[in-house]
CSV table of N, CA and C in Angstrom, one decimal:
chain,number,residue,atom,x,y,z
A,298,MET,N,-19.7,-5.4,6.1
A,298,MET,CA,-19.0,-4.4,5.3
A,298,MET,C,-19.8,-4.1,4.1
A,299,THR,N,-20.0,-2.9,3.7
A,299,THR,CA,-20.7,-2.6,2.5
A,299,THR,C,-19.9,-2.7,1.3
A,300,ASP,N,-20.5,-2.6,0.1
A,300,ASP,CA,-19.7,-2.6,-1.1
A,300,ASP,C,-19.5,-1.2,-1.6
A,301,ALA,N,-19.3,-0.3,-0.7
A,301,ALA,CA,-19.0,1.1,-1.0
A,301,ALA,C,-17.9,1.6,0.0
A,302,ARG,N,-17.0,2.4,-0.5
A,302,ARG,CA,-15.9,2.9,0.4
A,302,ARG,C,-15.7,4.3,0.1
A,303,PRO,N,-16.3,5.3,0.8
A,303,PRO,CA,-16.1,6.7,0.5
A,303,PRO,C,-14.6,7.0,1.0
A,304,PRO,N,-14.1,8.1,0.5
A,304,PRO,CA,-14.7,9.0,-0.5
A,304,PRO,C,-14.8,8.4,-1.9
A,305,PHE,N,-15.8,9.0,-2.7
A,305,PHE,CA,-16.0,8.5,-4.0
A,305,PHE,C,-15.5,9.4,-5.1
A,306,PRO,N,-15.1,8.9,-6.2
A,306,PRO,CA,-14.6,9.7,-7.3
A,306,PRO,C,-15.8,10.5,-7.9
A,307,PRO,N,-15.4,11.7,-8.5
A,307,PRO,CA,-14.1,12.2,-8.7
A,307,PRO,C,-13.5,12.8,-7.5
A,308,PHE,N,-12.2,12.6,-7.3
A,308,PHE,CA,-11.5,13.0,-6.1
A,308,PHE,C,-11.0,14.4,-6.1
A,309,ASP,N,-11.1,15.1,-4.9
A,309,ASP,CA,-10.4,16.4,-4.8
A,309,ASP,C,-9.2,16.1,-3.9
A,310,LEU,N,-8.4,17.1,-3.5
A,310,LEU,CA,-7.2,16.8,-2.8
A,310,LEU,C,-7.5,16.1,-1.5
A,311,ASP,N,-8.4,16.6,-0.7
A,311,ASP,CA,-8.7,16.0,0.6
A,311,ASP,C,-9.2,14.5,0.4
A,312,ASP,N,-10.0,14.2,-0.6
A,312,ASP,CA,-10.4,12.9,-0.9
A,312,ASP,C,-9.2,12.0,-1.2
A,313,ALA,N,-8.3,12.4,-2.0
A,313,ALA,CA,-7.2,11.7,-2.4
A,313,ALA,C,-6.3,11.4,-1.2
A,314,LEU,N,-6.0,12.4,-0.4
A,314,LEU,CA,-5.2,12.2,0.8
A,314,LEU,C,-5.9,11.2,1.7
A,315,ALA,N,-7.2,11.3,1.9
A,315,ALA,CA,-7.9,10.3,2.7
A,315,ALA,C,-7.8,8.9,2.2
A,316,LYS,N,-7.9,8.7,0.9
A,316,LYS,CA,-7.8,7.4,0.3
A,316,LYS,C,-6.4,6.8,0.6
A,317,VAL,N,-5.3,7.6,0.4
A,317,VAL,CA,-4.0,7.2,0.6
A,317,VAL,C,-3.8,6.8,2.1
A,318,GLN,N,-4.2,7.6,3.0
A,318,GLN,CA,-4.0,7.3,4.4
A,318,GLN,C,-4.8,6.1,4.8
A,319,ALA,N,-6.0,5.9,4.3
A,319,ALA,CA,-6.8,4.7,4.6
A,319,ALA,C,-6.1,3.5,4.1
A,320,ALA,N,-5.5,3.6,2.9
A,320,ALA,CA,-4.8,2.4,2.4
A,320,ALA,C,-3.6,2.1,3.3
A,321,GLU,N,-2.8,3.1,3.7
A,321,GLU,CA,-1.7,2.9,4.6
A,321,GLU,C,-2.1,2.2,5.9
A,322,ASP,N,-3.2,2.8,6.5
A,322,ASP,CA,-3.7,2.2,7.7
A,322,ASP,C,-4.1,0.8,7.6
A,323,ALA,N,-4.8,0.5,6.5
A,323,ALA,CA,-5.3,-0.9,6.3
A,323,ALA,C,-4.1,-1.9,6.1
A,324,TRP,N,-3.2,-1.5,5.3
A,324,TRP,CA,-2.1,-2.4,5.0
A,324,TRP,C,-1.2,-2.6,6.2
A,325,ASN,N,-1.1,-1.6,7.1
A,325,ASN,CA,-0.3,-1.8,8.3
A,325,ASN,C,-0.9,-2.7,9.3
A,326,THR,N,-2.2,-3.1,9.1
A,326,THR,CA,-2.8,-4.1,10.0
A,326,THR,C,-2.3,-5.5,9.6
A,327,ARG,N,-1.8,-5.7,8.4
A,327,ARG,CA,-1.3,-7.0,7.9
A,327,ARG,C,-2.4,-8.0,8.0
A,328,ASP,N,-3.7,-7.5,7.8
A,328,ASP,CA,-4.8,-8.4,7.7
A,328,ASP,C,-5.3,-8.5,6.3
A,329,PRO,N,-5.0,-9.6,5.6
A,329,PRO,CA,-5.3,-9.7,4.2
A,329,PRO,C,-6.8,-9.6,3.9
A,330,HIS,N,-7.6,-10.1,4.7
A,330,HIS,CA,-9.1,-10.0,4.5
A,330,HIS,C,-9.6,-8.6,4.6
A,331,ARG,N,-9.1,-7.9,5.6
A,331,ARG,CA,-9.5,-6.5,5.8
A,331,ARG,C,-9.0,-5.7,4.6
A,332,VAL,N,-7.8,-5.8,4.2
A,332,VAL,CA,-7.2,-5.1,3.0
A,332,VAL,C,-8.0,-5.4,1.8
A,333,ALA,N,-8.3,-6.6,1.5
A,333,ALA,CA,-9.0,-7.0,0.3
A,333,ALA,C,-10.4,-6.4,0.1
A,334,LEU,N,-11.0,-6.0,1.2
A,334,LEU,CA,-12.4,-5.4,1.2
A,334,LEU,C,-12.3,-4.0,0.5
A,335,ALA,N,-11.2,-3.4,0.4
A,335,ALA,CA,-11.1,-2.1,-0.3
A,335,ALA,C,-11.0,-2.2,-1.8
A,336,TYR,N,-11.1,-3.4,-2.3
A,336,TYR,CA,-11.0,-3.7,-3.8
A,336,TYR,C,-12.2,-4.3,-4.3
A,337,THR,N,-12.6,-4.0,-5.5
A,337,THR,CA,-13.7,-4.6,-6.2
A,337,THR,C,-13.6,-6.1,-6.2
A,338,GLU,N,-14.7,-6.8,-6.3
A,338,GLU,CA,-14.7,-8.3,-6.4
A,338,GLU,C,-13.8,-8.8,-7.5
A,339,ASP,N,-13.7,-8.0,-8.6
A,339,ASP,CA,-12.9,-8.5,-9.8
A,339,ASP,C,-11.7,-7.6,-10.0
A,340,SER,N,-11.2,-6.9,-8.9
A,340,SER,CA,-10.0,-6.0,-9.0
A,340,SER,C,-8.9,-6.7,-9.7
A,341,ALA,N,-8.2,-6.0,-10.6
A,341,ALA,CA,-7.0,-6.5,-11.3
A,341,ALA,C,-5.8,-5.8,-10.7
A,342,TRP,N,-4.8,-6.6,-10.4
A,342,TRP,CA,-3.5,-6.2,-9.9
A,342,TRP,C,-2.3,-6.6,-10.7
A,343,ARG,N,-1.3,-5.7,-10.7
A,343,ARG,CA,0.0,-6.1,-11.1
A,343,ARG,C,0.9,-5.7,-9.9
A,344,ASN,N,1.5,-6.6,-9.3
A,344,ASN,CA,2.4,-6.4,-8.1
A,344,ASN,C,3.8,-6.9,-8.5
A,345,ARG,N,4.7,-6.1,-8.8
A,345,ARG,CA,6.0,-6.5,-9.4
A,345,ARG,C,5.7,-7.3,-10.6
A,346,ASP,N,6.0,-8.6,-10.6
A,346,ASP,CA,5.9,-9.4,-11.8
A,346,ASP,C,4.7,-10.4,-11.6
A,347,VAL,N,3.8,-10.1,-10.6
A,347,VAL,CA,2.7,-11.0,-10.4
A,347,VAL,C,1.4,-10.3,-10.8
A,348,PHE,N,0.6,-11.0,-11.5
A,348,PHE,CA,-0.7,-10.5,-12.0
A,348,PHE,C,-1.8,-11.3,-11.4
A,349,LEU,N,-2.8,-10.7,-10.8
A,349,LEU,CA,-3.9,-11.4,-10.2
A,349,LEU,C,-5.2,-10.7,-10.3
A,350,THR,N,-6.3,-11.4,-10.1
A,350,THR,CA,-7.6,-10.8,-10.3
A,350,THR,C,-8.5,-11.3,-9.2
A,351,GLY,N,-9.2,-10.4,-8.5
A,351,GLY,CA,-10.2,-10.8,-7.6
A,351,GLY,C,-9.8,-10.9,-6.1
A,352,ARG,N,-10.7,-10.7,-5.3
A,352,ARG,CA,-10.4,-10.7,-3.8
A,352,ARG,C,-9.8,-12.0,-3.3
A,353,PRO,N,-10.3,-13.2,-3.7
A,353,PRO,CA,-9.6,-14.4,-3.2
A,353,PRO,C,-8.2,-14.4,-3.5
A,354,GLU,N,-7.8,-14.0,-4.8
A,354,GLU,CA,-6.4,-14.0,-5.1
A,354,GLU,C,-5.6,-13.0,-4.4
A,355,ILE,N,-6.2,-11.8,-4.1
A,355,ILE,CA,-5.6,-10.8,-3.3
A,355,ILE,C,-5.3,-11.3,-1.9
A,356,VAL,N,-6.3,-12.0,-1.3
A,356,VAL,CA,-6.1,-12.5,0.1
A,356,VAL,C,-4.9,-13.5,0.1
A,357,ARG,N,-4.9,-14.4,-0.9
A,357,ARG,CA,-3.8,-15.4,-1.0
A,357,ARG,C,-2.5,-14.7,-1.1
A,358,PHE,N,-2.4,-13.8,-2.0
A,358,PHE,CA,-1.2,-13.0,-2.3
A,358,PHE,C,-0.7,-12.4,-1.0
A,359,LEU,N,-1.6,-11.6,-0.3
A,359,LEU,CA,-1.2,-10.8,0.8
A,359,LEU,C,-0.8,-11.8,2.0
A,360,THR,N,-1.5,-12.9,2.1
A,360,THR,CA,-1.2,-13.9,3.2
A,360,THR,C,0.3,-14.4,3.0
A,361,ALA,N,0.6,-14.7,1.8
A,361,ALA,CA,2.0,-15.2,1.5
A,361,ALA,C,3.0,-14.1,1.7
A,362,LYS,N,2.6,-12.9,1.3
A,362,LYS,CA,3.5,-11.7,1.4
A,362,LYS,C,3.9,-11.5,2.9
A,363,TRP,N,2.9,-11.5,3.7
A,363,TRP,CA,3.2,-11.1,5.1
A,363,TRP,C,3.7,-12.3,5.9
A,364,GLU,N,3.7,-13.5,5.4
A,364,GLU,CA,4.4,-14.7,6.0
A,364,GLU,C,5.9,-14.6,5.7
A,365,ARG,N,6.2,-13.9,4.5
A,365,ARG,CA,7.6,-13.8,4.1
A,365,ARG,C,8.2,-12.5,4.5
A,366,GLU,N,7.4,-11.4,4.5
A,366,GLU,CA,7.9,-10.0,4.9
A,366,GLU,C,7.5,-9.8,6.3
A,367,LEU,N,8.4,-10.1,7.3
A,367,LEU,CA,8.0,-10.1,8.7
A,367,LEU,C,8.2,-8.6,9.3
A,368,ASP,N,7.4,-8.3,10.2
A,368,ASP,CA,7.3,-7.0,10.9
A,368,ASP,C,7.2,-5.9,9.9
A,369,TYR,N,6.4,-6.1,8.9
A,369,TYR,CA,6.2,-5.1,7.8
A,369,TYR,C,5.6,-3.9,8.4
A,370,VAL,N,6.1,-2.7,7.9
A,370,VAL,CA,5.5,-1.4,8.3
A,370,VAL,C,5.6,-0.5,7.1
A,371,LEU,N,4.6,0.2,6.7
A,371,LEU,CA,4.4,0.9,5.5
A,371,LEU,C,4.2,2.4,5.7
A,372,ARG,N,4.7,3.2,4.7
A,372,ARG,CA,4.3,4.6,4.6
A,372,ARG,C,3.9,4.9,3.1
A,373,LYS,N,2.8,5.6,2.9
A,373,LYS,CA,2.4,6.0,1.6
A,373,LYS,C,2.3,7.5,1.5
A,374,SER,N,2.5,8.0,0.3
A,374,SER,CA,2.5,9.4,0.0
A,374,SER,C,1.8,9.7,-1.3
A,375,LEU,N,0.8,10.6,-1.3
A,375,LEU,CA,0.1,11.0,-2.5
A,375,LEU,C,1.1,11.6,-3.5
A,376,TRP,N,1.1,11.1,-4.7
A,376,TRP,CA,1.9,11.7,-5.8
A,376,TRP,C,1.1,12.5,-6.7
A,377,GLY,N,-0.1,12.1,-7.0
A,377,GLY,CA,-1.0,12.9,-7.9
A,377,GLY,C,-2.3,12.2,-8.0
A,378,PHE,N,-3.3,12.9,-8.6
A,378,PHE,CA,-4.7,12.4,-8.7
A,378,PHE,C,-5.4,13.2,-9.8
A,379,ARG,N,-6.4,12.5,-10.3
A,379,ARG,CA,-7.4,13.1,-11.2
A,379,ARG,C,-8.6,12.2,-11.4
A,380,GLU,N,-9.8,12.8,-11.4
A,380,GLU,CA,-11.0,12.0,-11.5
A,380,GLU,C,-11.1,10.8,-10.6
A,381,ASN,N,-10.9,9.6,-11.2
A,381,ASN,CA,-11.0,8.4,-10.4
A,381,ASN,C,-9.7,7.7,-10.3
A,382,ARG,N,-8.6,8.4,-10.4
A,382,ARG,CA,-7.2,7.8,-10.4
A,382,ARG,C,-6.4,8.5,-9.4
A,383,ILE,N,-5.5,7.7,-8.7
A,383,ILE,CA,-4.6,8.2,-7.7
A,383,ILE,C,-3.2,7.6,-8.0
A,384,ALA,N,-2.1,8.3,-7.9
A,384,ALA,CA,-0.8,7.8,-8.0
A,384,ALA,C,-0.1,8.0,-6.6
A,385,VAL,N,0.6,7.0,-6.2
A,385,VAL,CA,1.1,7.0,-4.8
A,385,VAL,C,2.6,6.5,-4.9
A,386,ARG,N,3.4,7.2,-4.0
A,386,ARG,CA,4.8,6.7,-3.7
A,386,ARG,C,4.7,6.0,-2.3
A,387,PHE,N,5.5,5.0,-2.1
A,387,PHE,CA,5.5,4.3,-0.8
A,387,PHE,C,6.9,3.7,-0.5
A,388,GLN,N,7.0,3.5,0.8
A,388,GLN,CA,8.2,2.8,1.3
A,388,GLN,C,7.7,1.9,2.4
A,389,TYR,N,8.2,0.7,2.5
A,389,TYR,CA,8.0,-0.2,3.6
A,389,TYR,C,9.2,-0.9,4.0
A,390,GLU,N,9.3,-1.3,5.3
A,390,GLU,CA,10.4,-2.0,5.9
A,390,GLU,C,9.9,-3.3,6.4
A,391,TRP,N,10.8,-4.3,6.3
A,391,TRP,CA,10.5,-5.6,6.7
A,391,TRP,C,11.8,-6.4,6.9
A,392,HIS,N,11.7,-7.6,7.5
A,392,HIS,CA,12.9,-8.5,7.5
A,392,HIS,C,12.4,-9.9,7.1
A,393,ASP,N,13.4,-10.6,6.7
A,393,ASP,CA,13.2,-12.0,6.3
A,393,ASP,C,13.4,-12.9,7.5
A,394,VAL,N,13.2,-14.2,7.3
A,394,VAL,CA,13.4,-15.2,8.5
A,394,VAL,C,14.8,-15.2,9.0
A,395,ALA,N,15.8,-14.8,8.2
A,395,ALA,CA,17.2,-14.8,8.6
A,395,ALA,C,17.5,-13.5,9.4
A,396,GLY,N,16.6,-12.6,9.4
A,396,GLY,CA,16.8,-11.3,10.2
A,396,GLY,C,17.3,-10.2,9.3
A,397,GLN,N,17.5,-10.4,8.0
A,397,GLN,CA,17.9,-9.3,7.1
A,397,GLN,C,16.8,-8.3,6.9
A,398,TRP,N,17.1,-7.0,7.2
A,398,TRP,CA,16.1,-6.0,7.0
A,398,TRP,C,16.2,-5.4,5.6
A,399,PHE,N,15.0,-5.0,5.1
A,399,PHE,CA,14.9,-4.4,3.7
A,399,PHE,C,14.0,-3.1,3.8
A,400,ARG,N,14.3,-2.2,3.0
A,400,ARG,CA,13.4,-1.1,2.7
A,400,ARG,C,12.9,-1.3,1.3
A,401,SER,N,11.7,-1.4,1.0
A,401,SER,CA,11.1,-1.5,-0.3
A,401,SER,C,10.5,-0.2,-0.7
A,402,TYR,N,11.0,0.3,-1.9
A,402,TYR,CA,10.5,1.5,-2.5
A,402,TYR,C,9.6,1.3,-3.7
A,403,GLY,N,8.5,2.0,-3.8
A,403,GLY,CA,7.7,1.8,-4.9
A,403,GLY,C,6.7,2.9,-5.3
A,404,ASN,N,6.0,2.6,-6.4
A,404,ASN,CA,5.0,3.5,-6.9
A,404,ASN,C,3.8,2.7,-7.2
A,405,GLU,N,2.6,3.2,-7.0
A,405,GLU,CA,1.4,2.5,-7.3
A,405,GLU,C,0.5,3.4,-8.2
A,406,LEU,N,-0.2,2.9,-9.1
A,406,LEU,CA,-1.3,3.5,-9.8
A,406,LEU,C,-2.6,2.9,-9.5
A,407,TRP,N,-3.6,3.7,-9.0
A,407,TRP,CA,-4.8,3.2,-8.6
A,407,TRP,C,-5.9,3.7,-9.5
A,408,GLU,N,-6.9,2.9,-9.8
A,408,GLU,CA,-8.1,3.3,-10.5
A,408,GLU,C,-9.3,2.8,-9.7
A,409,PHE,N,-10.3,3.7,-9.4
A,409,PHE,CA,-11.4,3.4,-8.6
A,409,PHE,C,-12.7,3.3,-9.4
A,410,ALA,N,-13.6,2.4,-8.9
A,410,ALA,CA,-15.0,2.3,-9.4
A,410,ALA,C,-15.8,3.4,-8.7
A,411,ASP,N,-17.0,3.7,-9.2
A,411,ASP,CA,-17.8,4.8,-8.7
A,411,ASP,C,-18.2,4.6,-7.2
A,412,ASN,N,-18.1,3.3,-6.7
A,412,ASN,CA,-18.5,3.1,-5.3
A,412,ASN,C,-17.3,3.2,-4.4
A,413,GLY,N,-16.1,3.7,-4.9
A,413,GLY,CA,-15.0,4.0,-4.1
A,413,GLY,C,-14.1,2.9,-3.8
A,414,LEU,N,-14.4,1.7,-4.4
A,414,LEU,CA,-13.5,0.5,-4.3
A,414,LEU,C,-12.5,0.6,-5.4
A,415,MET,N,-11.3,0.1,-5.1
A,415,MET,CA,-10.2,0.1,-6.1
A,415,MET,C,-10.4,-1.1,-7.1
A,416,ARG,N,-10.5,-0.8,-8.4
A,416,ARG,CA,-10.7,-1.8,-9.4
A,416,ARG,C,-9.4,-2.2,-10.1
A,417,ARG,N,-8.4,-1.4,-10.0
A,417,ARG,CA,-7.1,-1.7,-10.6
A,417,ARG,C,-6.0,-1.1,-9.8
A,418,ARG,N,-4.9,-1.9,-9.6
A,418,ARG,CA,-3.8,-1.5,-8.8
A,418,ARG,C,-2.5,-2.0,-9.6
A,419,GLU,N,-1.6,-1.1,-9.9
A,419,GLU,CA,-0.4,-1.5,-10.5
A,419,GLU,C,0.8,-1.0,-9.6
A,420,ALA,N,1.6,-1.9,-9.2
A,420,ALA,CA,2.7,-1.6,-8.3
A,420,ALA,C,4.1,-2.0,-8.8
A,421,SER,N,5.0,-1.1,-8.8
A,421,SER,CA,6.4,-1.3,-9.1
A,421,SER,C,7.2,-1.1,-7.9
A,422,ILE,N,8.0,-2.1,-7.5
A,422,ILE,CA,8.7,-2.1,-6.2
A,422,ILE,C,10.1,-2.6,-6.4
A,423,ASN,N,11.0,-2.0,-5.6
A,423,ASN,CA,12.4,-2.4,-5.5
A,423,ASN,C,12.8,-2.5,-4.1
A,424,ASP,N,13.6,-3.6,-3.8
A,424,ASP,CA,14.0,-3.8,-2.4
A,424,ASP,C,15.5,-3.5,-2.2
A,425,VAL,N,15.8,-2.8,-1.1
A,425,VAL,CA,17.2,-2.5,-0.8
A,425,VAL,C,17.5,-3.0,0.6
A,426,ARG,N,18.6,-3.8,0.7
A,426,ARG,CA,19.0,-4.3,2.0
A,426,ARG,C,19.4,-3.1,2.9
A,427,ILE,N,19.0,-3.1,4.1
A,427,ILE,CA,19.4,-2.1,5.1
A,427,ILE,C,19.8,-2.8,6.4
A,428,ASP,N,20.6,-2.1,7.2
A,428,ASP,CA,20.9,-2.6,8.5
A,428,ASP,C,19.8,-2.2,9.4
A,429,GLU,N,19.6,-3.1,10.4
A,429,GLU,CA,18.5,-2.8,11.4
A,429,GLU,C,18.6,-1.4,12.0
A,430,ALA,N,19.8,-0.9,12.2
A,430,ALA,CA,20.1,0.4,12.7
A,430,ALA,C,19.6,1.5,11.8
A,431,ASP,N,19.4,1.2,10.5
A,431,ASP,CA,19.0,2.2,9.5
A,431,ASP,C,17.5,2.3,9.3
A,432,ARG,N,16.7,1.5,10.1
A,432,ARG,CA,15.3,1.5,10.0
A,432,ARG,C,14.7,2.9,10.3
A,433,ARG,N,13.7,3.3,9.6
A,433,ARG,CA,13.0,4.6,9.9
A,433,ARG,C,11.6,4.4,10.5
A,434,TYR,N,11.0,3.2,10.2
A,434,TYR,CA,9.6,3.0,10.5
A,434,TYR,C,9.4,1.9,11.5
A,435,PHE,N,8.7,2.2,12.6
A,435,PHE,CA,8.6,1.2,13.7
A,435,PHE,C,7.2,0.9,14.1
A,436,GLY,N,6.3,1.3,13.3
A,436,GLY,CA,4.9,1.0,13.5
A,436,GLY,C,4.0,2.0,12.7
A,437,PRO,N,2.7,1.9,12.8
A,437,PRO,CA,1.8,2.8,12.0
A,437,PRO,C,2.1,4.2,12.4
A,438,ARG,N,1.8,5.2,11.6
A,438,ARG,CA,1.9,6.6,11.9
A,438,ARG,C,1.1,7.0,13.1
A,439,SER,N,1.7,7.8,13.9
A,439,SER,CA,0.9,8.4,15.0
A,439,SER,C,0.1,9.5,14.5
A,440,PRO,N,-0.9,10.0,15.2
A,440,PRO,CA,-1.7,11.1,14.7
A,440,PRO,C,-0.9,12.4,14.4
A,441,ASP,N,0.2,12.6,15.1
A,441,ASP,CA,1.0,13.8,14.8
A,441,ASP,C,1.9,13.7,13.6
A,442,GLU,N,1.9,12.5,13.0
A,442,GLU,CA,2.8,12.3,11.8
A,442,GLU,C,1.9,12.2,10.5
A,443,ARG,N,0.7,12.7,10.6
A,443,ARG,CA,-0.2,12.6,9.5
A,443,ARG,C,-0.4,14.0,8.9
A,444,GLY,N,-0.8,14.0,7.6
A,444,GLY,CA,-1.1,15.3,6.9
A,444,GLY,C,0.1,16.0,6.3
A,445,PRO,N,-0.2,17.2,5.9
A,445,PRO,CA,0.9,18.0,5.2
A,445,PRO,C,2.1,18.1,6.0
A,446,GLY,N,3.3,18.0,5.4
A,446,GLY,CA,4.5,18.1,6.0
A,446,GLY,C,5.1,16.8,6.5
A,447,HIS,N,4.4,15.7,6.2
A,447,HIS,CA,4.9,14.4,6.7
A,447,HIS,C,5.1,13.5,5.5
A,448,ASP,N,5.7,14.0,4.4
A,448,ASP,CA,5.9,13.2,3.2
A,448,ASP,C,7.1,12.2,3.5
A,449,ILE,N,7.2,11.2,2.7
A,449,ILE,CA,8.3,10.2,2.9
A,449,ILE,C,9.5,10.7,2.1
A,450,PRO,N,10.7,10.4,2.6
A,450,PRO,CA,11.9,10.9,1.9
A,450,PRO,C,12.1,10.1,0.6
A,451,LEU,N,12.9,10.7,-0.3
A,451,LEU,CA,13.2,10.0,-1.6
A,451,LEU,C,14.0,8.8,-1.4
A,452,ALA,N,15.1,8.9,-0.6
A,452,ALA,CA,16.0,7.8,-0.5
A,452,ALA,C,16.0,7.2,0.9
């Protein structure tokens, strides 16, 4: 894997949409090592109340996350962008070991280095208990669910 991840800033609309979809696709693999490669070696994160720096910490964090958040499936939606920054809304569903399902709602702020790797990620997330019958997401997006017209709902 190279230390460059196109598209590169400054982003236009197509670039920003591509970055968001690539992030969604990577996170839906639930592979911490693959996901971490999209971030700079010294990437700084705030995820809820957790602050971390660097790929090794990102891998440890994501490994623990996906051991706790079972059958995780994610949707991301572009909120806005300019130059080397992108704002994203997201929702993901998962269940705990007891079988309780949750939908997690959040926003992320991303800042990219010139090589297209993310050097800063700030995530605010809230979890809502849901019944299994209320799930909306059952796997990664299919090709016909991508692009304009396939935004995620507010609630």
